[in-house]
Coordinates of C-alpha atoms in Angstrom, one line a residue:
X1 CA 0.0 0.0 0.0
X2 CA 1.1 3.6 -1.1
X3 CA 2.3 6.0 2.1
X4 CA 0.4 8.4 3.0
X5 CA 1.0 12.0 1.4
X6 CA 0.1 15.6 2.5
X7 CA -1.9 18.2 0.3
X8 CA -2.3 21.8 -0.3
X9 CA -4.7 21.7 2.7
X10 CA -2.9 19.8 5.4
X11 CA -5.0 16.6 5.4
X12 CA -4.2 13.3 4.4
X13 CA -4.8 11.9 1.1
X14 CA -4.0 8.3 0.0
X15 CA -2.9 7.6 -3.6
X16 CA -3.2 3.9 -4.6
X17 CA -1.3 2.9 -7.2
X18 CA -0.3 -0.7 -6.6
X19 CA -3.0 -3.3 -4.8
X20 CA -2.3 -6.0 -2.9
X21 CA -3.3 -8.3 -5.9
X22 CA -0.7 -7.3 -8.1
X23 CA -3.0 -5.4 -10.4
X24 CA -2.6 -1.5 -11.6
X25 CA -5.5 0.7 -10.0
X26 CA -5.7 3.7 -11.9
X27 CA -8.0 5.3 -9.1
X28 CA -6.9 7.4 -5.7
X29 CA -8.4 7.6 -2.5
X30 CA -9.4 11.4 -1.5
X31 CA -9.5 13.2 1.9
X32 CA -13.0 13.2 3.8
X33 CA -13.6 16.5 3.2
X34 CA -12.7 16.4 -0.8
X35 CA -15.3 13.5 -0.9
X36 CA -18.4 15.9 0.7
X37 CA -17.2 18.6 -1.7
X38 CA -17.8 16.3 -4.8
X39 CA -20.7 14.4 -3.1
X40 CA -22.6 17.5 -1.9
X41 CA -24.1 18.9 -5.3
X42 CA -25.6 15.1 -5.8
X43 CA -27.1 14.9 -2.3
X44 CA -28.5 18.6 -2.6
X45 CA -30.3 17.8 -5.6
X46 CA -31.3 14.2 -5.1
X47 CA -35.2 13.5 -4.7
X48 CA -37.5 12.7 -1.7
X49 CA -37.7 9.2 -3.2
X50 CA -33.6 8.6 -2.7
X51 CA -33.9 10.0 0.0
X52 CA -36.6 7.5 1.5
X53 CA -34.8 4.9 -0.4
X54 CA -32.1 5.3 2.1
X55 CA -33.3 5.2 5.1
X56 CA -35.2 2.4 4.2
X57 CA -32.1 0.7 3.2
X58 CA -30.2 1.4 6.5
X59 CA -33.0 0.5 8.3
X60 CA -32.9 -3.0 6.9
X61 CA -29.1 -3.2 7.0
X62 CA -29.7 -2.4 10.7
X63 CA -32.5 -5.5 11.1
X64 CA -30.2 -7.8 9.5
X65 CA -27.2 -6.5 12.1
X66 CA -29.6 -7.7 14.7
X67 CA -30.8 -10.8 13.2
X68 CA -27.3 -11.6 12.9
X69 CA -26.0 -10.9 16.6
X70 CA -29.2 -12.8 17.9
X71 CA -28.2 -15.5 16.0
X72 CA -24.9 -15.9 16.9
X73 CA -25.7 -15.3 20.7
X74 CA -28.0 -17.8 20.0
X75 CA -25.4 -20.0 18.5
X76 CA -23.1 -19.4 21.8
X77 CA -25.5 -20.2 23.8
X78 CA -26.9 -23.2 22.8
X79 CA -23.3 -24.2 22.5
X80 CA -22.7 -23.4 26.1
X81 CA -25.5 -25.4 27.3
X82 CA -24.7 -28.2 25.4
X83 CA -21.4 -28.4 26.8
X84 CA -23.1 -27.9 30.5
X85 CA -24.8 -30.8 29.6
X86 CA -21.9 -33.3 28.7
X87 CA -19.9 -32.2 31.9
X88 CA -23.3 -32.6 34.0
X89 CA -23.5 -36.4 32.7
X90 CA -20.6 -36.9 33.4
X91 CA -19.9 -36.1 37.0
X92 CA -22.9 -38.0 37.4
X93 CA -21.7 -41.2 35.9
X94 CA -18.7 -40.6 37.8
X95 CA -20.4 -40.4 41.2
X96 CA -22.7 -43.3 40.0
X97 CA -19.0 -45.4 39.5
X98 CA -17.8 -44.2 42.6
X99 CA -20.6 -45.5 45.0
X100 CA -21.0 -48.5 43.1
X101 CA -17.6 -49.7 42.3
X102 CA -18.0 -53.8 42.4
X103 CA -21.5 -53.8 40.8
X104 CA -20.8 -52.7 37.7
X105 CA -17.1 -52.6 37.1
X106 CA -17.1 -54.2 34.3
X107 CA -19.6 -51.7 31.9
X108 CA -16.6 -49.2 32.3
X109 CA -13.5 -50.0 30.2
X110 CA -9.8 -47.7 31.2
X111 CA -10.5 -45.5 28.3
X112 CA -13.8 -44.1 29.6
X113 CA -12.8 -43.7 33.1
X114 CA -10.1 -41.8 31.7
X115 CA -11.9 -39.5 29.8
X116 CA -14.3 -39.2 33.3
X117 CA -11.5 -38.1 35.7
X118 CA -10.6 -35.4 33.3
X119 CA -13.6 -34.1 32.9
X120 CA -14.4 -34.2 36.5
X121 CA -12.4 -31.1 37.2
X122 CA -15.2 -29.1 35.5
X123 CA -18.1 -30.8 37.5
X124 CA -17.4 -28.3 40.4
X125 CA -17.4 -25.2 37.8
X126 CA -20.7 -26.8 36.1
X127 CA -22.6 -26.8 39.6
X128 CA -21.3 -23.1 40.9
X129 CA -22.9 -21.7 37.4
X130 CA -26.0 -23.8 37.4
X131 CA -26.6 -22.9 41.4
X132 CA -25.7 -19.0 40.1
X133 CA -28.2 -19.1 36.6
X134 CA -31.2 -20.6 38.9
X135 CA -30.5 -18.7 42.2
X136 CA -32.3 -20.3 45.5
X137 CA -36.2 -19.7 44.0
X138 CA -37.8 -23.1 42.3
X139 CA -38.0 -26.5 43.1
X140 CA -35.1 -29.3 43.1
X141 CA -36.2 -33.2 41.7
X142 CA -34.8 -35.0 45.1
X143 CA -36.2 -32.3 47.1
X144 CA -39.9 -34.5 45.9
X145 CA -41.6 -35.4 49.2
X146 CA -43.0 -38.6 48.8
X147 CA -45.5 -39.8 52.0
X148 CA -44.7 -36.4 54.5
X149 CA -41.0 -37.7 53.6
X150 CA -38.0 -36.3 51.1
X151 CA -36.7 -38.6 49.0
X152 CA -33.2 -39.7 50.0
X153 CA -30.3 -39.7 47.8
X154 CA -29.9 -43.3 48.1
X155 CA -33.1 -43.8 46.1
X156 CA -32.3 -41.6 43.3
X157 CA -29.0 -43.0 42.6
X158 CA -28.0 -42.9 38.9
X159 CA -31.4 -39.7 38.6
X160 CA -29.8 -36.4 37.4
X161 CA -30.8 -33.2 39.3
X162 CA -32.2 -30.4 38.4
X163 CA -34.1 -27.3 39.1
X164 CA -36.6 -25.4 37.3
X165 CA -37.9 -21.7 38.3
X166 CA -40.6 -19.5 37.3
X167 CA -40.8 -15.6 38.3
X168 CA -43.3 -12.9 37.1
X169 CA -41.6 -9.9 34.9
X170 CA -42.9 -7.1 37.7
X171 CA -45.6 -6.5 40.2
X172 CA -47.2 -4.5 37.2
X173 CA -46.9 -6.9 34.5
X174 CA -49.9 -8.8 32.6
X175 CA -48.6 -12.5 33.2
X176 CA -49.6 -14.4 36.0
X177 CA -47.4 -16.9 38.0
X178 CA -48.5 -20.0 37.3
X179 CA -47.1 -23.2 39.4
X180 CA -47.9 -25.9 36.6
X181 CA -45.1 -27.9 36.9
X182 CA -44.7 -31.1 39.3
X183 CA -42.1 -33.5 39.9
X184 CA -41.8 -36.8 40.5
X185 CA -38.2 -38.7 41.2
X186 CA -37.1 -36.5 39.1
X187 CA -39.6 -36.2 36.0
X188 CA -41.3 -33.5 35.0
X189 CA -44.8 -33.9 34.6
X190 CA -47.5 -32.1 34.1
X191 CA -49.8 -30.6 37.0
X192 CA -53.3 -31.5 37.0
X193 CA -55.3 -28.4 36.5
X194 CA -58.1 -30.2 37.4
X195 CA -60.1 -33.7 37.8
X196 CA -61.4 -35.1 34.0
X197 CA -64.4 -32.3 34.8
X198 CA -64.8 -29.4 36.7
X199 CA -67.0 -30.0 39.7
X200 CA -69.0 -26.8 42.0
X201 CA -69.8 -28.3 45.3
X202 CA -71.7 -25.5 47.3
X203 CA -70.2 -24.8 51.0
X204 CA -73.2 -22.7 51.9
X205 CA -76.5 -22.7 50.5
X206 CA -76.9 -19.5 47.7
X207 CA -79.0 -16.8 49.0
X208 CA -79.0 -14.5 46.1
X209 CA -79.8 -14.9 42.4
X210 CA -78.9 -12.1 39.3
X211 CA -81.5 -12.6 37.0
X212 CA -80.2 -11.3 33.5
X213 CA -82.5 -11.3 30.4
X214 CA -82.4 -10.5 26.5
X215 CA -84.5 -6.8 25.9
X216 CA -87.5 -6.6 23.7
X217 CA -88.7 -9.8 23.8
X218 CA -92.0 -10.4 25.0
X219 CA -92.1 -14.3 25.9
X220 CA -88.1 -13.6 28.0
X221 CA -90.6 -11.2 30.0
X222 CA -93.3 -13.3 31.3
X223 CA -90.8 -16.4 31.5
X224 CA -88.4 -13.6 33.3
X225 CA -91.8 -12.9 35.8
X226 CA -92.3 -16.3 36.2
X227 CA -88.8 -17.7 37.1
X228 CA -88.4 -14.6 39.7
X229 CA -91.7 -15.3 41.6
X230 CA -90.7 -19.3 41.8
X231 CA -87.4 -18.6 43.3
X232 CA -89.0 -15.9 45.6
X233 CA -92.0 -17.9 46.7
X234 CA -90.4 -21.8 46.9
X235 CA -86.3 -21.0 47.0
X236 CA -87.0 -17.9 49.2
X237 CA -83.7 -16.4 47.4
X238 CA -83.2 -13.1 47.4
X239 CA -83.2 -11.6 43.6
X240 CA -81.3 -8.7 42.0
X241 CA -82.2 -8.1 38.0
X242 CA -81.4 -4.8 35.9
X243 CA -83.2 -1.6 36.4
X244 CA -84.7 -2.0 33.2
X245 CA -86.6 -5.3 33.9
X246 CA -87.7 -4.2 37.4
X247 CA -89.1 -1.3 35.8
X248 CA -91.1 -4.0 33.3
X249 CA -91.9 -6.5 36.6
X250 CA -93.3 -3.4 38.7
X251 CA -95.4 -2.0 35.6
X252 CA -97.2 -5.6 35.7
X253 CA -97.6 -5.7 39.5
X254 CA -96.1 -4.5 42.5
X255 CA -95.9 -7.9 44.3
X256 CA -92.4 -7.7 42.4
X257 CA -91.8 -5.1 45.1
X258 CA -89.1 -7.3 46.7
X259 CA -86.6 -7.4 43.5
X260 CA -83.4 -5.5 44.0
X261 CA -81.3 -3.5 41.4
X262 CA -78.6 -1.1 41.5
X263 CA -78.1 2.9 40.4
X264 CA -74.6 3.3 39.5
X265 CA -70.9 1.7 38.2
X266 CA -70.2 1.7 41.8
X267 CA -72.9 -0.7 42.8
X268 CA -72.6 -2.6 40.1
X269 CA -68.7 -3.2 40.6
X270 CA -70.3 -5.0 43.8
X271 CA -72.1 -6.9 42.4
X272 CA -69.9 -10.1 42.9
X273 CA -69.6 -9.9 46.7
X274 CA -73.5 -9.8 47.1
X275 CA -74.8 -12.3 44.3
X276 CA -73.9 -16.2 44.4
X277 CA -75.8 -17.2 40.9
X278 CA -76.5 -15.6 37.7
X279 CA -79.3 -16.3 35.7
X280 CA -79.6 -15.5 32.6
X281 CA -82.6 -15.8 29.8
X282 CA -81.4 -15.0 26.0
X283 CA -78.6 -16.4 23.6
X284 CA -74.9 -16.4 24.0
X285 CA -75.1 -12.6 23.5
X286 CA -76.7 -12.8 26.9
X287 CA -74.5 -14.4 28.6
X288 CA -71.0 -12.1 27.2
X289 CA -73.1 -9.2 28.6
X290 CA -73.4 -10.6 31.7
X291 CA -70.0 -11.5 32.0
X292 CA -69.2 -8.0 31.2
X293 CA -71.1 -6.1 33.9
X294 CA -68.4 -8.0 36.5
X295 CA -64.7 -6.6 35.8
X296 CA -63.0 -9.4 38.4
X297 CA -64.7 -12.6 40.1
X298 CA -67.1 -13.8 38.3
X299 CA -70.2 -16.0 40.2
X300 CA -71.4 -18.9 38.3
X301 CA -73.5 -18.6 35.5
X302 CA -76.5 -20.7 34.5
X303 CA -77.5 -20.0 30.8
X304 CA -80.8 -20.7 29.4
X305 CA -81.1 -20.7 25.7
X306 CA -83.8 -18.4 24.2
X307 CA -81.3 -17.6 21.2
X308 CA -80.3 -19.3 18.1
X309 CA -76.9 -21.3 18.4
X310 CA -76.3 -21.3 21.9
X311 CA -72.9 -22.7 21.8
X312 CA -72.9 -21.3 25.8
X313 CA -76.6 -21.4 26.8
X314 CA -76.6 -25.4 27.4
X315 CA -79.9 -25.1 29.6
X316 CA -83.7 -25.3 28.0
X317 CA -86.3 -22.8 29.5
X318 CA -88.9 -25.6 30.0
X319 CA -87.3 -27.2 33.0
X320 CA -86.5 -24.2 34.5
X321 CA -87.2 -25.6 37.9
X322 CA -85.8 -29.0 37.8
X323 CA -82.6 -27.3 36.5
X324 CA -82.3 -24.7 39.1
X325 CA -83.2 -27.1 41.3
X326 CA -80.3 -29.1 40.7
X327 CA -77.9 -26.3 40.6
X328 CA -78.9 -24.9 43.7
X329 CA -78.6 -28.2 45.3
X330 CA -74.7 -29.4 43.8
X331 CA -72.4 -30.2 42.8
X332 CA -72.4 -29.1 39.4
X333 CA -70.5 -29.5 36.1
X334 CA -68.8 -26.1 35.9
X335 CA -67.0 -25.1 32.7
X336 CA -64.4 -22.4 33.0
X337 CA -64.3 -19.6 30.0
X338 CA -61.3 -17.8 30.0
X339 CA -61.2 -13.9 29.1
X340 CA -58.6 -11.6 28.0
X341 CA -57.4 -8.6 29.4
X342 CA -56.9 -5.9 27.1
X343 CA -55.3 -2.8 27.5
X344 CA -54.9 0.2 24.9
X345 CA -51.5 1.8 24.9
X346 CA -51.5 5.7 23.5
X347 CA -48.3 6.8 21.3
X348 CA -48.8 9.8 23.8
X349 CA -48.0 7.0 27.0
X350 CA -45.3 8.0 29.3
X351 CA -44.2 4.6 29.8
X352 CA -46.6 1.0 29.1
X353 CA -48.2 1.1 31.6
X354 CA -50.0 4.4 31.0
X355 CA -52.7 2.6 29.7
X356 CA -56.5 3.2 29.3
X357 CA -59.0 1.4 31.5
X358 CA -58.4 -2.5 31.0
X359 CA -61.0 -4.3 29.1
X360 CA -62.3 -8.0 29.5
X361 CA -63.5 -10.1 26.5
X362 CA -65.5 -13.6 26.7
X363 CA -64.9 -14.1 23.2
X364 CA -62.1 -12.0 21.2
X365 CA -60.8 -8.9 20.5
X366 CA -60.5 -7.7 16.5
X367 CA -58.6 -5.0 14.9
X368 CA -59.9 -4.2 11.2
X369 CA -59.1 -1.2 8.9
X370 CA -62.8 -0.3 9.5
X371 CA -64.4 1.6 6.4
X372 CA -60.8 2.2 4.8
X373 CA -59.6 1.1 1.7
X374 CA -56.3 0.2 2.6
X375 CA -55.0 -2.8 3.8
X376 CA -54.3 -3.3 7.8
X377 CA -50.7 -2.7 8.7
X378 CA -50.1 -4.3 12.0
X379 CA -46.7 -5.7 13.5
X380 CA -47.4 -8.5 16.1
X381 CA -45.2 -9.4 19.2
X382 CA -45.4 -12.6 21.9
X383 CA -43.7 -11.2 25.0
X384 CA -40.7 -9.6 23.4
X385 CA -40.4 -12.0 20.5
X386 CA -41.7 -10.6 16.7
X387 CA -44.5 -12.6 15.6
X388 CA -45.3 -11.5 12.2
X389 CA -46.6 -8.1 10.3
X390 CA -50.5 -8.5 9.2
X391 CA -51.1 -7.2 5.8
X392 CA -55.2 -7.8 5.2
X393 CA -58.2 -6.7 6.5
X394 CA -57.1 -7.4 10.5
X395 CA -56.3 -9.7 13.3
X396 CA -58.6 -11.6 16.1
X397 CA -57.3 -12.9 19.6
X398 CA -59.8 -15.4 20.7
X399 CA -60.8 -17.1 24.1
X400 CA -60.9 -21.0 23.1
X401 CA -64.6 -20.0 24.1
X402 CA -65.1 -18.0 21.7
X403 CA -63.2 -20.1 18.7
X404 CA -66.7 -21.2 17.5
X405 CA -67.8 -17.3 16.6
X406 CA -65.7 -14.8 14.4
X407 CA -62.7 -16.7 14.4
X408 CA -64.5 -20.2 13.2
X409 CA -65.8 -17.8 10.0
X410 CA -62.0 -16.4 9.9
X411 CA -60.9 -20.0 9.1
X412 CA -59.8 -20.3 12.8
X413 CA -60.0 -24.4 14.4
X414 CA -62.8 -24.7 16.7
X415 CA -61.0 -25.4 20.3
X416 CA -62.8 -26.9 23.6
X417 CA -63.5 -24.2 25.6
X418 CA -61.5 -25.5 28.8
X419 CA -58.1 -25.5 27.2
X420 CA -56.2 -22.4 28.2
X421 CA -54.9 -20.4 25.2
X422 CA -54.8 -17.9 22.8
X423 CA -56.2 -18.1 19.2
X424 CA -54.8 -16.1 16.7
X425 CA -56.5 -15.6 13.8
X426 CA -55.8 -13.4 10.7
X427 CA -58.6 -11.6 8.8
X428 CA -58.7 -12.2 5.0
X429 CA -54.7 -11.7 5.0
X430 CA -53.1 -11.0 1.7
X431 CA -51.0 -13.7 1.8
X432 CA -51.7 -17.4 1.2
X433 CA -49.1 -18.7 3.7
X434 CA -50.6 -17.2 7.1
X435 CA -52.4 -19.6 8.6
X436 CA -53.8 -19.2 12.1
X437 CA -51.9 -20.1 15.6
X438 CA -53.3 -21.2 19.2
X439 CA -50.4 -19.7 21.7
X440 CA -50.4 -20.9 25.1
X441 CA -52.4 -18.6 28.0
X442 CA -49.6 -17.3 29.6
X443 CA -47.8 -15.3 26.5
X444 CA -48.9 -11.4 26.5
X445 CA -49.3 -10.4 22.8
X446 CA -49.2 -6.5 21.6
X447 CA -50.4 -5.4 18.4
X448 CA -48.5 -2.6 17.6
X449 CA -50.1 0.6 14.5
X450 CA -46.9 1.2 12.8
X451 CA -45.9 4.7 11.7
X452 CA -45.8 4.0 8.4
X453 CA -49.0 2.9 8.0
X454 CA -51.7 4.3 5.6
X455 CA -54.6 4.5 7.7
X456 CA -55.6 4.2 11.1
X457 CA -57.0 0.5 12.6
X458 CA -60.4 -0.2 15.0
X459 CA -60.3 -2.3 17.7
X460 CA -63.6 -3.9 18.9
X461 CA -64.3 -5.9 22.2
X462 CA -66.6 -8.9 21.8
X463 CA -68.4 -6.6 19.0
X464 CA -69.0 -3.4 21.0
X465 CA -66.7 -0.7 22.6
X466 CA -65.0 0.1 19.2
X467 CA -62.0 2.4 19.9
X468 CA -59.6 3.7 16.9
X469 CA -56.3 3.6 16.9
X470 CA -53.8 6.1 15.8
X471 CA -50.2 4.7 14.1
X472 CA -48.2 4.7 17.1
X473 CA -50.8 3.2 19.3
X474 CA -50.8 -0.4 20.8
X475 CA -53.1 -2.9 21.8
X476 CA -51.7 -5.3 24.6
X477 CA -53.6 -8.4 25.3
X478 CA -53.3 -11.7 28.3
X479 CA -55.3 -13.9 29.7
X480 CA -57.0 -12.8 32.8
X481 CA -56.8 -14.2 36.0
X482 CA -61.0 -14.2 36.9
X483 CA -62.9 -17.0 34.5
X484 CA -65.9 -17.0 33.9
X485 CA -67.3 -20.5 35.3
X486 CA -70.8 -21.4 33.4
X487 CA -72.7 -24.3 34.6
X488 CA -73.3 -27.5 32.5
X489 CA -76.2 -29.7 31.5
X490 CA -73.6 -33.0 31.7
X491 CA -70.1 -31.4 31.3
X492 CA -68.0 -29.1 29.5
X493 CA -67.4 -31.9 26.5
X494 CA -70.9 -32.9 26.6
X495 CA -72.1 -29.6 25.9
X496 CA -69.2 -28.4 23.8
X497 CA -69.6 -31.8 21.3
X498 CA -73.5 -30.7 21.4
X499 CA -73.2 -27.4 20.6
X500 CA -70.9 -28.0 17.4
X501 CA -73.2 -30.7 16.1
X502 CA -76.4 -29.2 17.1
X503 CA -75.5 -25.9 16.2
X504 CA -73.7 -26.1 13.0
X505 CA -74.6 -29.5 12.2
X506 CA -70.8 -30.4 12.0
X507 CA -69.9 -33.1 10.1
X508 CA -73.3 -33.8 9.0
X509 CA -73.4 -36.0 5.9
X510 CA -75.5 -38.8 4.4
X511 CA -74.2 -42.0 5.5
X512 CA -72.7 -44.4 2.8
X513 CA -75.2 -46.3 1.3
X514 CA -74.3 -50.7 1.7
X515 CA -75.0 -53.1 -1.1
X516 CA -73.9 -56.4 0.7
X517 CA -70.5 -57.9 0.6
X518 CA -68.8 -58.6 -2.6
X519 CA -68.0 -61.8 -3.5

């Protein structure tokens, strides 16, 4: 390489006359500032459109920079736990030799007890940094009780240790902590959640009923009439109904003097410290409003169907008695309907958790371009992983509850309503490789309004409380902690298998005609 020489000016210019290849260069490399005085005429006149084209282009040099380093830390990492891994098997194979030395002498040649004393100088390293990445919090495998008793270390010779942990991100955050794991002599298995069905057994006998019925709808009145003077007269409950319908019960007669309402949010926030059943007389649009009017625990909820699908009204109106009857008398068959928590984050926010007033959804939550004619823009994260960017005409999160309802006509897969996740579910997207995902209940997703987009997005909460959102603006959504537990005529399969087959005849076909075996 040519020395550097010094012009007119002072600075440093390199001439090149001679590369490293062996090859002439007829070209010279200028000073800094000679290279802005030849670039700055181009730059000054260059258009808007170069000028987008370049900051486009460093922002995707910039994306693939950090897709590199992740995956080379990645890389590293998996590396260093695979090595963690080797020397952990080893030590224990070591100690497993050591305490055992006439048993099994003979399934360990020279060679490989060689190779297990030298690696046994790392064993102590191994266990200082698996003792520093889990810190004291979790649960060991020998640390199992079995009977009131720990398990000794004499019964899980030749059983690897480990630990497992599980923390919340904050006392603010969205997830939940969730003790789902168990462990037996060292095996993870999954907790039970439950027994094969969810069971009510009642501790106390209910004293108060929420009666909750569809409006305009003269037969739900005098069934509604009926059903409150039954329980009043032979249950001697005490009954709480909206102000509308005790409005409608008084206008018939005032011997409905005794039914209850409230005046305000205030009272109605309440509600679930003073009523032990809900009631209600309608379809399943019913039953999302009542599960709306109660913004934490939820009582149960006994659905009667007076709608037209009733994939969450299970109970028919003509044995009205036997059935509350039954319920009042338990145990029950309880299904339990998850909701989502949703939260609108302003581009104005201080910080995320300057949020609007949380919302809770029985069914899903969609974001749609509304009455634009552009497409959605819409950039999608799980926790702090990138999902994907929705090009189309929007997105739906969906309870497994309510899989069967915008999601099922989304092309969405119709989930039992007791599993515990997250259906995501693209709108009509412009792509024919985006197929919806289930993600597991404990994720928090965000759907973020770029700032490039064309047009702003609506977001609508089990079809009602539409709100807009600006580019800029975020929608955060997890599951949240109060279910909503609805009773059931047998159990939550029962009724869910009904529902589908009833309801959208599922499966329905002619059956295959037989001619008698060929010969």
């Amino acid at each position: 390489m040519a020395p550097s020489k010094l012009n007119s000016s002072g600075e440093a210019s390199i001439s090149c006359s001679q590369p490293e290849n062996g090859f002439p260069n007829s070209f010279s490399l200028f000073s800094e500032k000679e290279i802005d005085e030849l670039l700055q005429p181009s730059v000054q006149g260059s258009d808007d459109h170069l000028i987008e084209f370049s900051e486009a282009m460093r922002t995707v040099a910039k994306a693939l920079r950090r897709a590199a380093e992740g995956k080379a830390s990645a890389q590293a990492e998996a590396a260093e736990w695979k090595r963690k891994y080797e020397l952990e098997r080893a030590r224990n194979l070591l100690e497993f030799k050591e305490k055992s030395p006439g048993e099994h002498g003979g399934d360990f040649d020279n060679a490989t007890m060689g190779n297990l004393v030298n690696q046994s100088a790392w064993c102590k390293e191994v266990n200082d940094q698996f003792e520093k990445h889990n810190g004291r919090n979790g649960i060991c495998s020998h640390e199992v009780l079995q009977d009131g008793e720990p398990v000794s270390d004499s019964q899980m010779i030749g059983k690897a240790s480990f630990k497992l942990s599980w923390c919340c991100k904050g006392e603010q955050s969205d997830q939940h902590k969730h003790d789902i794991v168990s462990f037996e002599r060292g095996n993870i298995t999954t907790a039970e959640r439950s027994s094969k069905q969810i069971s009510l057994r009642w501790e106390s006998d209910p004293r108060t009923v929420l009666v909750l019925t569809k409006p305009n709808s003269i037969s739900v009145r005098i069934l509604c009439a009926e059903m409150v003077r039954w329980l009043r007269e032979q249950k001697k409950l005490a009954i709480y109904v909206e102000p509308r319908v005790r409005v409608e019960l008084l206008t018939e007669s005032s011997y409905f003097n005794f039914v209850q309402t409230w005046k305000d949010e205030k009272e109605i926030s309440l509600l679930h410290t003073k009523v032990d059943l809900v009631a209600t007389l309608g379809g399943d649009g019913t039953v999302l409003w009542a599960a709306s009017m109660f913004k934490g625990p939820v009582p149960p909820i006994v659905p009667f169907s007076l709608g037209s699908l009733g994939f969450m009204t299970p109970f028919h109106t003509e044995h009205y008695r036997e059935c509350l009857d039954s319920v009042l008398k338990g145990p029950i068959s309880i299904t339990l309907r998850h909701r989502l928590q949703c939260h609108v984050i302003r581009d104005a926010a201080k910080n995320e958790y300057e949020t609007e007033e949380p919302i809770l959804v029985l069914n899903e939550v969609t974001i749609d371009r509304g009455i634009s004619s552009y497409l959605t823009n819409l950039e999608c994260y799980c926790d702090d992983s990138f999902v994907t960017s929705v090009q189309g005409d929007g997105l739906i999160l969906s309870t497994t509850s309510g899989s069967t309802a915008y999601s099922l006509a989304a092309g969405g897969s119709m989930v039992h309503p007791q599993v515990p996740g997250i259906l995501f579910t693209p709108i009509c997207p412009h792509s024919l490789s985006f197929r919806p995902l289930i993600l597991p209940e404990h994720v928090t997703l965000r759907v973020q309004i770029p700032f490039n987009s064309r047009s702003h997005a609506w977001a609508s909460f089990d079809g009602k409380d539409r709100k807009q959102l600006a580019p800029g603006d975020a929608l955060v959504c997890s599951m949240a902690p109060w279910p909503v537990p609805t009773a059931c005529l047998v159990d939550s399969t029962g009724d869910f298998l009904r529902s589908i087959h009833e309801g959208l005849h599922w499966n329905l076909r002619k059956v295959q005609s037989f001619d008698g075996p060929r010969s």
